[in-house]
Every structure is written in structure tokens, then in C-alpha cells.
Amino acid sequence: MQKWLVGLRRYTRCAMAAEDANKSSKHQPSRSLDYILQGKVYVDKLPPDIEPIRKFLEKYSGIRAKDVEGHIHQIRDRLWDIYPYVCIGHFRFLSLKFTSDARYQVALQRLLAPNSKTTFLDVGCCVGQVLRQLAFDGVDSSRLYGTDLEPRFLEAGYDLFKDRDRFKATFVAGDMLNQGSEDGLDVFDDKMSIIHATSFFHLFNWEDQIRAARRMVRFLNPDDPDVMIFGRQVGTTTPGDRQGARGSRRFLHDATSWQELWDEVGKLTETTWRTEVADIDEPGMHPDGNTDRTLRRIRFGVFRA
């Protein structure tokens, strides 16, 4: 009976998501960014690349192998109730592909160096999976930090990874677009060595990306010449605005426009930045036959010039 109810709940979610998508399509262009990237908003079957997180939850969290799948579904549905992001509906928040980024390995080496005082902040951290991987890789979790707009995502992370009594990272919920100092994020000011931001910048228009980037510059240690910002996001061969949900605008980048963004940030913060961008060769960028072929997944790095 319990399995039947869970299955019915998932079916209902899919039906509701499809109904919402059909309703919203009357008010949005049929080729919006959301439409292009989503395919099915909520999927029931775990993706084929889920094996790394299975093993991680067994080893790091101590969850029995036979219980992992049910645990993943339970937490995913809890997150979906908070906000139905595509990355939640598609289980992408559980991906550990970031470990294949050379900059992650650089960050890990710096964090593990003898007597290291390097600090690491994950922006838009969701359930804190990147920080947990760093801790599993041997990093002192007291030098790890995370922030997300939604505090319930941060709380769910403790239940997903079952580490509330041993994980010493600092989490602060706050709005990266806020340029003030009343949301608690000012505790990061001038303290960070490395900032990670995956699936973050592509959520915003150019102006809001500038706001978020300026906030990141505030977080970085001004006396550290080796500070780094890195991550991955949706990019394009034709940079510019794309239509997002509910009529919003999202600016997608190629290498040139990404550098131009950081040139503007540099002028506003009296700093200078050098950027790197590379395409990621992964399947699944175009889930159906009616797609924007200019879209790419890209990795990026931002460094002091």
C-alpha cells in the first residue's frame, strides 16, 4: 500500500507539472529556455549516472545499499515540494560530475595542503553536495561554507547526508542579488579563497549577474592573489537574453561575453579579472527534436588578472 501511495504521489506530481506547463505555455514563447532544457519536468526513474551518489551515500552517510533509492526519492520529493526546479525533478542536484573539473582538483589540493587556511564557498549550494564531497575527500569541513536563497534546502542537506552531528561547514541563507549587509551574507566578506557557482549565473539577466558577481568579489580575500571562482552553467554560441519562466530574462554566455561581464564587474569594484571558458561534451543537452542548437554546457574559471 505504501509503495502504491508513493507511486500515485509521483504520478500526480508529473501530471500537475505537465498541466502547469501547458497552462504557462499559453503565456510564454513555445521555445523558452525552460521548454528547451526541461523535457519532462519531473522524472520518476533515477538517471543512469546516479551510481556515484549511491556509493557516496553508502560510504559517507552510512545508508544501507537497499535503502539508498528510497532515501533519494524521499528527499527529492521534499525538495520538489519546496520549489520544483528542473534540477530537482531530474535528480541533477545529486550529480557528482563537478569532481571531473580540473579546477575542483586544484581547489581540493589547496584545501588539503599542509597548514592550509584556504576557505571554500559554494554559492547556490542547494543541499550542499559539493561541500560534502570535499569533506569526504579529506577537507576540514570547518573551512567550508555554503549559501542558498532557500534555507529549507540547506536543512534538507543534513537529512540527505545524515551528518548533522559531524559536518562543521557554515551555511547562511541569503539573496546574492542584495547589495546590502542585512541578510547575513556579509559574514563572508573578505574571507573566501575559492568560490564555486554551478547552475547559478544562467538563472539571471545581465544586470542581476553583475549584482551577484559584485557580491562574490566582496566575499573574496583581497590579500590573496590566487582567489578563484569556478563552476559550470548553460552557455551558447550566440550570447544574449533568453526567455525564462514567467516572462523573465536569462542571459547566456560564450567566452567573449563572459569576459565582458567580468570586465564590467572589475570597473565597478576597481578590480581586474581574467576568465576561462570551455565547452563540456555531455549528452542530454537537447532532450527533444525541437531545440535550440546554440546551447552548450560550459565550465568557467575567473581569476585575478
Short mmCIF file of N, CA, C and O in Angstrom, two decimals, residues 1-17 42-44 73 76-77 80-81:
data_model
loop_
_atom_site.label_atom_id
_atom_site.label_comp_id
_atom_site.label_asym_id
_atom_site.label_seq_id
_atom_site.Cartn_x
_atom_site.Cartn_y
_atom_site.Cartn_z
N MET A 1 0.83 -1.21 0.00
CA MET A 1 0.00 0.00 0.00
C MET A 1 0.86 1.26 0.00
O MET A 1 0.60 2.22 -0.71
N GLN A 2 1.93 1.24 0.81
CA GLN A 2 2.80 2.41 0.88
C GLN A 2 3.45 2.68 -0.47
O GLN A 2 3.51 3.82 -0.92
N LYS A 3 3.95 1.61 -1.16
CA LYS A 3 4.56 1.80 -2.46
C LYS A 3 3.55 2.34 -3.46
O LYS A 3 3.86 3.16 -4.31
N TRP A 4 2.29 1.86 -3.36
CA TRP A 4 1.25 2.34 -4.27
C TRP A 4 0.99 3.82 -4.07
O TRP A 4 0.85 4.58 -5.01
N LEU A 5 0.96 4.24 -2.79
CA LEU A 5 0.72 5.66 -2.49
C LEU A 5 1.87 6.51 -2.99
O LEU A 5 1.65 7.60 -3.53
N VAL A 6 3.11 6.03 -2.81
CA VAL A 6 4.26 6.78 -3.30
C VAL A 6 4.20 6.92 -4.80
O VAL A 6 4.42 7.98 -5.37
N GLY A 7 3.85 5.79 -5.48
CA GLY A 7 3.73 5.83 -6.92
C GLY A 7 2.65 6.78 -7.38
O GLY A 7 2.81 7.52 -8.36
N LEU A 8 1.50 6.77 -6.69
CA LEU A 8 0.41 7.68 -7.03
C LEU A 8 0.84 9.12 -6.83
O LEU A 8 0.55 9.99 -7.65
N ARG A 9 1.58 9.39 -5.75
CA ARG A 9 2.03 10.74 -5.48
C ARG A 9 2.94 11.24 -6.60
O ARG A 9 2.83 12.36 -7.07
N ARG A 10 3.84 10.36 -7.04
CA ARG A 10 4.76 10.75 -8.11
C ARG A 10 4.00 10.97 -9.40
O ARG A 10 4.29 11.89 -10.16
N TYR A 11 3.01 10.09 -9.68
CA TYR A 11 2.23 10.26 -10.90
C TYR A 11 1.48 11.59 -10.86
O TYR A 11 1.43 12.33 -11.85
N THR A 12 0.93 11.90 -9.69
CA THR A 12 0.19 13.15 -9.55
C THR A 12 1.10 14.35 -9.77
O THR A 12 0.74 15.33 -10.40
N ARG A 13 2.35 14.26 -9.26
CA ARG A 13 3.29 15.35 -9.45
C ARG A 13 3.57 15.57 -10.93
O ARG A 13 3.59 16.69 -11.41
N CYS A 14 3.79 14.47 -11.63
CA CYS A 14 4.07 14.58 -13.07
C CYS A 14 2.89 15.19 -13.80
O CYS A 14 3.05 16.03 -14.68
N ALA A 15 1.71 14.75 -13.43
CA ALA A 15 0.52 15.26 -14.09
C ALA A 15 0.34 16.74 -13.82
O ALA A 15 0.02 17.53 -14.71
N MET A 16 0.58 17.15 -12.56
CA MET A 16 0.45 18.56 -12.20
C MET A 16 1.49 19.40 -12.91
O MET A 16 1.21 20.49 -13.38
N ALA A 17 2.73 18.88 -12.99
CA ALA A 17 3.79 19.61 -13.68
C ALA A 17 3.45 19.80 -15.15
O ALA A 17 3.65 20.86 -15.72
N TYR A 42 9.48 16.53 -14.21
CA TYR A 42 9.63 15.62 -13.07
C TYR A 42 9.74 14.20 -13.60
O TYR A 42 8.84 13.73 -14.30
N VAL A 43 10.84 13.53 -13.33
CA VAL A 43 11.02 12.17 -13.79
C VAL A 43 11.09 11.23 -12.59
O VAL A 43 11.61 11.59 -11.53
N ASP A 44 10.54 10.05 -12.77
CA ASP A 44 10.47 9.09 -11.66
C ASP A 44 11.69 8.20 -11.59
O ASP A 44 12.16 7.84 -10.52
N HIS A 73 14.58 9.26 -3.26
CA HIS A 73 13.25 9.69 -3.70
C HIS A 73 12.56 10.53 -2.62
O HIS A 73 11.91 11.53 -2.92
N ARG A 76 14.22 13.97 -2.57
CA ARG A 76 13.90 14.68 -3.80
C ARG A 76 12.48 15.23 -3.75
O ARG A 76 12.23 16.39 -4.12
N ASP A 77 11.52 14.41 -3.30
CA ASP A 77 10.13 14.87 -3.24
C ASP A 77 9.96 15.99 -2.21
O ASP A 77 9.15 16.90 -2.41
N TRP A 80 11.21 19.02 -3.97
CA TRP A 80 10.25 19.40 -5.01
C TRP A 80 9.06 20.16 -4.42
O TRP A 80 8.55 21.10 -5.02
N ASP A 81 8.64 19.74 -3.22
CA ASP A 81 7.55 20.45 -2.54
C ASP A 81 7.95 21.89 -2.20
O ASP A 81 7.10 22.78 -2.13
#
